[in-house]
Amino acid sequence: MRVTLLIAWREYMENVKTKGFWIGVLLVPIVFFLIFHVSSRLATATPTRYYLLIDQSGEYAQAVETAIRREHQRRIMQDFMRYLQENRLDADAASFRAEPSSQLNQLLDNFDNDEVAALDQWLVSGGLDYALTMAQPYLRDDAPEFTEPRPQFVAATLPPEVDPEADAQDIVEQLRPYLNGERRINVDGDSASLFALVLIPEDVDQDIVRPATIQGLMTPDAGPRGVQYWAGNLTDTRLSGAIQNSINSAIRQQEYASQGIDIAAVRDVQRTRLPLSRLDPGKEAGEEAVSLADTFRQWAPMGFVYLIFISLMQSVQYLLSNTIEEKSNRIIEVLLASVTPGELMMGKLLGIGITGITTILAWIVSFFVFIRLYQTVETAMIVQVLDVLLSSDLIPYFVFYYLCCYALYAGIFLAIGSLCNTLKEAQSLMMPLMAVLVVPILTMSFIAQDPNGTLARVMSWIPLFTPFTMMNRAAAQPPMVDVIGTTIVLVLTTAAVLWLSGRVFRQGILRSGQPPRVIELWRMVRRSAS
Amino acid sequence: MSAPILELTDVTKRYGDFTAVNKINISIPQGSVYGFLGPNGAGKTTTIRMILDILRPDEGQIQVLGASSAMKVRDRIGYLPEEKGLYKKMKVWAIIAYFATLKGMNRRQAKDKAYALLEKYGLHDFANASVESLSKGMGQKVQVLSSIAHDPELVILDEPFSGLDPVNQEVLEQLIRDLSANGQTVIFSTHVMQHAERLCERLLLITQGSKVFDGTVDEARAIIPRRIVLETRDNISPIRSLDGVLSVQEHPVDDDTRLPGTRQWELYVKEQTDPQLILQHCFESGVSLSRFDFTQASLHDVFVHLVGQEAREHNFR
């Protein structure tokens, strides 16, 4: 036992000194930082797009401009709501709902329930100026100034040489250098690159598609139909989408009017809805409503499966590379004169296992530190979710399946490592095992959706998949027979694998030359039995 | 004589049809320096691995320090394997201390001992260097030190001299003498007969898995009859018939500076025959000599004599 611990300690200390370990440990905090910090910066950093709108029909320019303004107001409102939630006097997300109703809460409630209505109200009340005045008394003293988001789309002035009344073809030809980036357009005295040209031809109404004229689409037509959207960047579809939506809604309003339907009534009808309550039959009466936390709890096991998988992948690297280092550097022989192969193997399993656990703990700690440092709406939600998680029975499941999974696969990978002299040899032996390991990852979301279905139940009984599958099912109260049965099979298999690996390890560790074929492997297992 | 520290009885190891070690019997007394000699592939390393219980013999018994398995007394044995290697990223002192702690020393003692050994054998400046920064020879020295740091009663060194420059070979010879002076038993294997000749009290010579010689260096030398080479133009029959002369062979003279008619003879003489007597007889019988060489057989000659042919065949098989 003493030497096993010594080996484990050395193994651990050497792993902790490697670059790979620190990359693994720092990966999660870096990813968190990127997700919550850089991505929000990136979103605000999206450049303002300048477009030209030439409406020869004279019918739609107003609608488009209104729609784009409205979209900008919606973004302001959205940012403001977020700003408000983060900087309220009482930023505790759980308790502010209980406060007596105020205009502020009214606004927030509206925003949560019906964004369209909230936006209407926002615009009617006077937009940001009104909201800022109203919110001022409720903001914390140290609240930062609210910064308005930059407009995403700004209409540019038409270059003087272009005649908006000219033939559509000519306009496009004249503006082509601007669209290609060869020339820059003038915007309030500054030059900017033209993002898109929206050209609404005079006879655009002829191209309106109605159910009755749907066959018209089928006839091959040489020229472009409807509104022409010219842009070099076709991946950013926000502007084209906004234009299409605004024009279509304008056309529909015309249609309603022409058919004598009250537009206001239609608008109301369109916003009519019936909520759907998601209820859980497994819960106490009165508490059946499925909350966000409940939903999260159903999906949380998938996160744990990932965690097991990633940690296992990291440990596998250490198991293989450290064993192969000892083999290829011939350290193994000195070790075997001091310790038994069994002690060596257990020491390695232990040392590398603790390395894996250290990494996971480091992730968890950095996660908590992160939540403390970045108090935003999202992290407030994560805190809520964590409470749910910690109070659930998922953690013991995770600990158990993590350890079993590690012991099971580590045994196999150690045996592989003991048979190979180079990482290259090991990789070819690892291939089949890697293919096996991909299966639980591929089936993960299917199992999460149908945790007690046939696929989930069958996979649970295959020991190599048991830890992943049962972890994935943990939140769905799997039948007792599955829980107990698969646990027994898993524990027995793990014990058998470790025992067999010990035999292969004992024989393989002094081998040199090519990795053995299957039949040799069998002989090795039998030989070490004698 | 005290009880043997190591005793092998009819130890045999086979790999399939190939017999790597065939019924080896040896008994090594405490405090001796014992050499394992033999050509490549003779079974030295396999024998050593069996002594250490890294491999199990198929037949026979091994008694190490009074135990039936080296594993039971592993803390009292030090081992340097033939193929040397260390953890590349570890510091020099740490690796010596690590192996010593595996052998039961506590951390504090092991660290002190590591520094003391590095100081004693001229590696003090490298104590905090990482192993990968060392030259091959230095690495080997570090490994030798790591095998003896826990003051083992029995030290087994497999080819300790290979890869060392002459200066470091001397350092290592001195280290082996120090161990022996300290009452520790040293077994080492080597190809280089000079080391064995200088260090060993007893030798084991094996070839193709079988023991061909086990005894003192003097006993080994006695295996080859003593040799006298003489060159003369005269008839040597008076000498041929002398009592101590076992056999006579003629060799061609390849030196042009000799007088025409000179012939070279090689006389094999009995162990106790005094070469002075032969020389005296030559004078008395009027045999005029142009050359008279008397050579004591070296261990090298013994080695080649005992295993030469087999070793050549084996290596080119």
Short mmCIF file of N, CA and C in Angstrom, two decimals, chain A residues 289-394:
data_model
loop_
_atom_site.label_atom_id
_atom_site.label_comp_id
_atom_site.label_asym_id
_atom_site.label_seq_id
_atom_site.Cartn_x
_atom_site.Cartn_y
_atom_site.Cartn_z
N ALA A 289 -46.51 22.29 -12.14
CA ALA A 289 -46.00 23.14 -13.21
C ALA A 289 -44.51 22.90 -13.41
N VAL A 290 -44.13 22.74 -14.67
CA VAL A 290 -42.73 22.48 -15.00
C VAL A 290 -42.01 23.81 -15.12
N SER A 291 -41.07 24.03 -14.23
CA SER A 291 -40.35 25.30 -14.25
C SER A 291 -39.10 25.15 -15.13
N LEU A 292 -38.43 26.26 -15.30
CA LEU A 292 -37.17 26.24 -16.06
C LEU A 292 -36.17 25.30 -15.39
N ALA A 293 -36.16 25.35 -14.05
CA ALA A 293 -35.24 24.50 -13.30
C ALA A 293 -35.53 23.03 -13.54
N ASP A 294 -36.85 22.71 -13.64
CA ASP A 294 -37.21 21.31 -13.90
C ASP A 294 -36.68 20.87 -15.26
N THR A 295 -36.88 21.74 -16.23
CA THR A 295 -36.40 21.43 -17.57
C THR A 295 -34.90 21.22 -17.53
N PHE A 296 -34.25 22.11 -16.82
CA PHE A 296 -32.80 22.00 -16.73
C PHE A 296 -32.40 20.68 -16.08
N ARG A 297 -33.17 20.32 -15.06
CA ARG A 297 -32.84 19.10 -14.34
C ARG A 297 -32.93 17.88 -15.26
N GLN A 298 -33.87 17.94 -16.20
CA GLN A 298 -34.00 16.84 -17.14
C GLN A 298 -32.79 16.75 -18.08
N TRP A 299 -32.27 17.92 -18.41
CA TRP A 299 -31.16 17.93 -19.37
C TRP A 299 -29.80 17.90 -18.69
N ALA A 300 -29.75 18.20 -17.40
CA ALA A 300 -28.46 18.26 -16.69
C ALA A 300 -27.64 16.98 -16.83
N PRO A 301 -28.27 15.79 -16.79
CA PRO A 301 -27.44 14.58 -16.91
C PRO A 301 -26.56 14.58 -18.15
N MET A 302 -27.04 15.19 -19.22
CA MET A 302 -26.21 15.24 -20.42
C MET A 302 -24.91 15.98 -20.16
N GLY A 303 -25.03 17.04 -19.36
CA GLY A 303 -23.82 17.78 -18.99
C GLY A 303 -22.85 16.89 -18.23
N PHE A 304 -23.43 16.08 -17.33
CA PHE A 304 -22.58 15.18 -16.56
C PHE A 304 -21.93 14.13 -17.46
N VAL A 305 -22.68 13.65 -18.44
CA VAL A 305 -22.12 12.66 -19.37
C VAL A 305 -20.93 13.27 -20.09
N TYR A 306 -21.10 14.52 -20.53
CA TYR A 306 -19.99 15.21 -21.17
C TYR A 306 -18.79 15.30 -20.24
N LEU A 307 -19.07 15.66 -19.01
CA LEU A 307 -18.01 15.84 -18.03
C LEU A 307 -17.24 14.53 -17.84
N ILE A 308 -17.98 13.42 -17.73
CA ILE A 308 -17.34 12.11 -17.59
C ILE A 308 -16.47 11.84 -18.81
N PHE A 309 -17.04 12.12 -19.98
CA PHE A 309 -16.36 11.83 -21.23
C PHE A 309 -15.06 12.64 -21.35
N ILE A 310 -15.17 13.94 -21.11
CA ILE A 310 -14.00 14.81 -21.27
C ILE A 310 -12.91 14.42 -20.27
N SER A 311 -13.33 14.18 -19.03
CA SER A 311 -12.36 13.82 -18.01
C SER A 311 -11.70 12.48 -18.36
N LEU A 312 -12.50 11.56 -18.89
CA LEU A 312 -11.95 10.25 -19.26
C LEU A 312 -10.92 10.40 -20.37
N MET A 313 -11.26 11.23 -21.36
CA MET A 313 -10.33 11.45 -22.47
C MET A 313 -9.00 11.99 -21.96
N GLN A 314 -9.08 12.91 -20.99
CA GLN A 314 -7.86 13.49 -20.44
C GLN A 314 -7.05 12.40 -19.72
N SER A 315 -7.74 11.61 -18.91
CA SER A 315 -7.03 10.58 -18.14
C SER A 315 -6.40 9.55 -19.06
N VAL A 316 -7.11 9.21 -20.14
CA VAL A 316 -6.59 8.22 -21.08
C VAL A 316 -5.23 8.65 -21.61
N GLN A 317 -5.11 9.94 -21.89
CA GLN A 317 -3.84 10.45 -22.40
C GLN A 317 -2.72 10.17 -21.40
N TYR A 318 -3.01 10.49 -20.14
CA TYR A 318 -1.98 10.27 -19.12
C TYR A 318 -1.66 8.79 -18.96
N LEU A 319 -2.72 7.98 -18.91
CA LEU A 319 -2.51 6.54 -18.70
C LEU A 319 -1.59 5.99 -19.78
N LEU A 320 -1.90 6.34 -21.02
CA LEU A 320 -1.13 5.79 -22.11
C LEU A 320 0.27 6.37 -22.14
N SER A 321 0.35 7.71 -22.11
CA SER A 321 1.67 8.30 -22.33
C SER A 321 2.60 7.98 -21.16
N ASN A 322 2.09 7.95 -19.94
CA ASN A 322 2.98 7.66 -18.82
C ASN A 322 3.44 6.21 -18.82
N THR A 323 2.54 5.29 -19.16
CA THR A 323 2.94 3.89 -19.21
C THR A 323 3.95 3.67 -20.32
N ILE A 324 3.67 4.31 -21.46
CA ILE A 324 4.58 4.12 -22.60
C ILE A 324 5.93 4.78 -22.32
N GLU A 325 5.91 5.90 -21.60
CA GLU A 325 7.20 6.52 -21.25
C GLU A 325 8.02 5.53 -20.43
N GLU A 326 7.39 4.92 -19.45
CA GLU A 326 8.12 3.98 -18.60
C GLU A 326 8.62 2.79 -19.41
N LYS A 327 7.79 2.37 -20.36
CA LYS A 327 8.21 1.23 -21.18
C LYS A 327 9.33 1.61 -22.13
N SER A 328 9.12 2.70 -22.87
CA SER A 328 10.11 3.02 -23.90
C SER A 328 11.40 3.52 -23.26
N ASN A 329 11.34 4.12 -22.11
CA ASN A 329 12.57 4.55 -21.44
C ASN A 329 13.17 3.45 -20.57
N ARG A 330 12.54 2.30 -20.56
CA ARG A 330 13.06 1.15 -19.78
C ARG A 330 13.13 1.43 -18.29
N ILE A 331 12.26 2.31 -17.84
CA ILE A 331 12.23 2.57 -16.39
C ILE A 331 11.53 1.41 -15.71
N ILE A 332 10.69 0.78 -16.50
CA ILE A 332 9.80 -0.23 -15.96
C ILE A 332 10.54 -1.33 -15.21
N GLU A 333 11.74 -1.67 -15.73
CA GLU A 333 12.45 -2.80 -15.14
C GLU A 333 12.93 -2.46 -13.73
N VAL A 334 13.39 -1.22 -13.57
CA VAL A 334 13.82 -0.81 -12.22
C VAL A 334 12.61 -0.82 -11.30
N LEU A 335 11.50 -0.30 -11.84
CA LEU A 335 10.29 -0.26 -11.01
C LEU A 335 9.88 -1.65 -10.57
N LEU A 336 9.95 -2.59 -11.54
CA LEU A 336 9.48 -3.93 -11.23
C LEU A 336 10.40 -4.65 -10.26
N ALA A 337 11.64 -4.14 -10.11
CA ALA A 337 12.50 -4.73 -9.11
C ALA A 337 12.15 -4.19 -7.73
N SER A 338 11.33 -3.12 -7.72
CA SER A 338 10.97 -2.51 -6.44
C SER A 338 9.52 -2.72 -6.06
N VAL A 339 8.66 -2.85 -7.07
CA VAL A 339 7.23 -2.98 -6.80
C VAL A 339 6.67 -4.09 -7.65
N THR A 340 5.53 -4.62 -7.25
CA THR A 340 4.90 -5.65 -8.08
C THR A 340 4.12 -4.94 -9.19
N PRO A 341 3.88 -5.66 -10.30
CA PRO A 341 3.09 -5.03 -11.37
C PRO A 341 1.73 -4.57 -10.86
N GLY A 342 1.17 -5.33 -9.93
CA GLY A 342 -0.13 -4.96 -9.37
C GLY A 342 -0.06 -3.61 -8.65
N GLU A 343 0.97 -3.45 -7.83
CA GLU A 343 1.15 -2.19 -7.09
C GLU A 343 1.36 -1.04 -8.07
N LEU A 344 2.16 -1.32 -9.10
CA LEU A 344 2.44 -0.29 -10.10
C LEU A 344 1.15 0.16 -10.78
N MET A 345 0.35 -0.84 -11.17
CA MET A 345 -0.88 -0.53 -11.88
C MET A 345 -1.85 0.25 -10.99
N MET A 346 -1.99 -0.21 -9.75
CA MET A 346 -2.91 0.48 -8.84
C MET A 346 -2.42 1.91 -8.56
N GLY A 347 -1.10 2.05 -8.42
CA GLY A 347 -0.53 3.38 -8.18
C GLY A 347 -0.84 4.32 -9.32
N LYS A 348 -0.71 3.81 -10.54
CA LYS A 348 -0.98 4.63 -11.71
C LYS A 348 -2.47 4.99 -11.77
N LEU A 349 -3.31 3.97 -11.56
CA LEU A 349 -4.76 4.22 -11.60
C LEU A 349 -5.14 5.30 -10.61
N LEU A 350 -4.57 5.19 -9.43
CA LEU A 350 -4.90 6.13 -8.36
C LEU A 350 -4.39 7.53 -8.69
N GLY A 351 -3.11 7.60 -9.06
CA GLY A 351 -2.48 8.90 -9.32
C GLY A 351 -3.18 9.65 -10.43
N ILE A 352 -3.46 8.93 -11.51
CA ILE A 352 -4.08 9.58 -12.66
C ILE A 352 -5.55 9.87 -12.37
N GLY A 353 -6.18 8.97 -11.61
CA GLY A 353 -7.56 9.23 -11.20
C GLY A 353 -7.66 10.53 -10.41
N ILE A 354 -6.72 10.73 -9.50
CA ILE A 354 -6.75 11.95 -8.69
C ILE A 354 -6.46 13.17 -9.57
N THR A 355 -5.61 12.98 -10.58
CA THR A 355 -5.36 14.08 -11.52
C THR A 355 -6.68 14.50 -12.18
N GLY A 356 -7.45 13.49 -12.62
CA GLY A 356 -8.73 13.79 -13.27
C GLY A 356 -9.67 14.51 -12.33
N ILE A 357 -9.73 14.03 -11.09
CA ILE A 357 -10.64 14.65 -10.13
C ILE A 357 -10.19 16.08 -9.84
N THR A 358 -8.86 16.28 -9.77
CA THR A 358 -8.36 17.64 -9.55
C THR A 358 -8.85 18.57 -10.66
N THR A 359 -8.76 18.08 -11.88
CA THR A 359 -9.20 18.91 -13.00
C THR A 359 -10.67 19.28 -12.85
N ILE A 360 -11.49 18.29 -12.54
CA ILE A 360 -12.92 18.55 -12.41
C ILE A 360 -13.17 19.54 -11.28
N LEU A 361 -12.48 19.34 -10.15
CA LEU A 361 -12.66 20.27 -9.03
C LEU A 361 -12.24 21.68 -9.44
N ALA A 362 -11.14 21.75 -10.18
CA ALA A 362 -10.66 23.06 -10.63
C ALA A 362 -11.72 23.73 -11.51
N TRP A 363 -12.36 22.93 -12.35
CA TRP A 363 -13.42 23.46 -13.20
C TRP A 363 -14.57 24.00 -12.35
N ILE A 364 -14.95 23.19 -11.36
CA ILE A 364 -16.09 23.59 -10.53
C ILE A 364 -15.75 24.87 -9.77
N VAL A 365 -14.52 24.92 -9.21
CA VAL A 365 -14.13 26.11 -8.47
C VAL A 365 -14.11 27.33 -9.38
N SER A 366 -13.52 27.16 -10.56
CA SER A 366 -13.45 28.31 -11.46
C SER A 366 -14.85 28.74 -11.89
N PHE A 367 -15.74 27.77 -11.99
CA PHE A 367 -17.13 28.06 -12.34
C PHE A 367 -17.77 28.95 -11.26
N PHE A 368 -17.55 28.56 -9.99
CA PHE A 368 -18.14 29.35 -8.90
C PHE A 368 -17.51 30.75 -8.83
N VAL A 369 -16.18 30.78 -9.00
CA VAL A 369 -15.50 32.07 -8.98
C VAL A 369 -16.07 32.95 -10.09
N PHE A 370 -16.27 32.33 -11.24
CA PHE A 370 -16.79 33.06 -12.38
C PHE A 370 -18.17 33.65 -12.07
N ILE A 371 -19.03 32.82 -11.46
CA ILE A 371 -20.37 33.30 -11.14
C ILE A 371 -20.32 34.46 -10.16
N ARG A 372 -19.38 34.39 -9.22
CA ARG A 372 -19.24 35.48 -8.25
C ARG A 372 -18.79 36.76 -8.94
N LEU A 373 -17.87 36.61 -9.89
CA LEU A 373 -17.28 37.79 -10.51
C LEU A 373 -18.20 38.42 -11.56
N TYR A 374 -18.88 37.61 -12.32
CA TYR A 374 -19.74 38.13 -13.38
C TYR A 374 -21.19 38.00 -12.98
N GLN A 375 -21.71 39.01 -12.28
CA GLN A 375 -23.10 38.90 -11.87
C GLN A 375 -23.98 39.54 -12.93
N THR A 376 -24.49 38.70 -13.80
CA THR A 376 -25.38 39.18 -14.85
C THR A 376 -26.68 38.39 -14.76
N VAL A 377 -27.58 38.69 -15.67
CA VAL A 377 -28.86 37.97 -15.68
C VAL A 377 -28.63 36.48 -15.89
N GLU A 378 -27.69 36.16 -16.81
CA GLU A 378 -27.45 34.75 -17.11
C GLU A 378 -26.88 34.02 -15.91
N THR A 379 -25.88 34.62 -15.25
CA THR A 379 -25.26 33.91 -14.13
C THR A 379 -26.24 33.81 -12.96
N ALA A 380 -27.12 34.81 -12.84
CA ALA A 380 -28.13 34.70 -11.78
C ALA A 380 -28.99 33.46 -12.02
N MET A 381 -29.26 33.21 -13.30
CA MET A 381 -30.05 32.04 -13.64
C MET A 381 -29.25 30.77 -13.34
N ILE A 382 -27.94 30.81 -13.64
CA ILE A 382 -27.10 29.64 -13.38
C ILE A 382 -27.11 29.31 -11.89
N VAL A 383 -27.07 30.34 -11.06
CA VAL A 383 -27.09 30.12 -9.61
C VAL A 383 -28.36 29.37 -9.21
N GLN A 384 -29.48 29.81 -9.78
CA GLN A 384 -30.76 29.14 -9.50
C GLN A 384 -30.68 27.68 -9.89
N VAL A 385 -30.14 27.48 -11.11
CA VAL A 385 -30.04 26.14 -11.66
C VAL A 385 -29.14 25.28 -10.79
N LEU A 386 -28.05 25.87 -10.30
CA LEU A 386 -27.12 25.12 -9.45
C LEU A 386 -27.80 24.66 -8.17
N ASP A 387 -28.64 25.56 -7.62
CA ASP A 387 -29.37 25.18 -6.41
C ASP A 387 -30.19 23.93 -6.66
N VAL A 388 -30.85 23.93 -7.81
CA VAL A 388 -31.67 22.77 -8.17
C VAL A 388 -30.79 21.53 -8.24
N LEU A 389 -29.65 21.71 -8.90
CA LEU A 389 -28.76 20.60 -9.15
C LEU A 389 -28.23 20.01 -7.85
N LEU A 390 -27.81 20.90 -6.96
CA LEU A 390 -27.19 20.44 -5.72
C LEU A 390 -28.21 19.76 -4.83
N SER A 391 -29.47 20.19 -4.96
CA SER A 391 -30.48 19.58 -4.11
C SER A 391 -31.01 18.29 -4.73
N SER A 392 -30.63 18.00 -5.97
CA SER A 392 -31.13 16.77 -6.61
C SER A 392 -30.21 15.62 -6.27
N ASP A 393 -30.61 14.42 -6.71
CA ASP A 393 -29.79 13.24 -6.43
C ASP A 393 -28.82 12.94 -7.58
N LEU A 394 -28.61 13.91 -8.43
CA LEU A 394 -27.75 13.66 -9.58
C LEU A 394 -26.27 13.56 -9.19
#
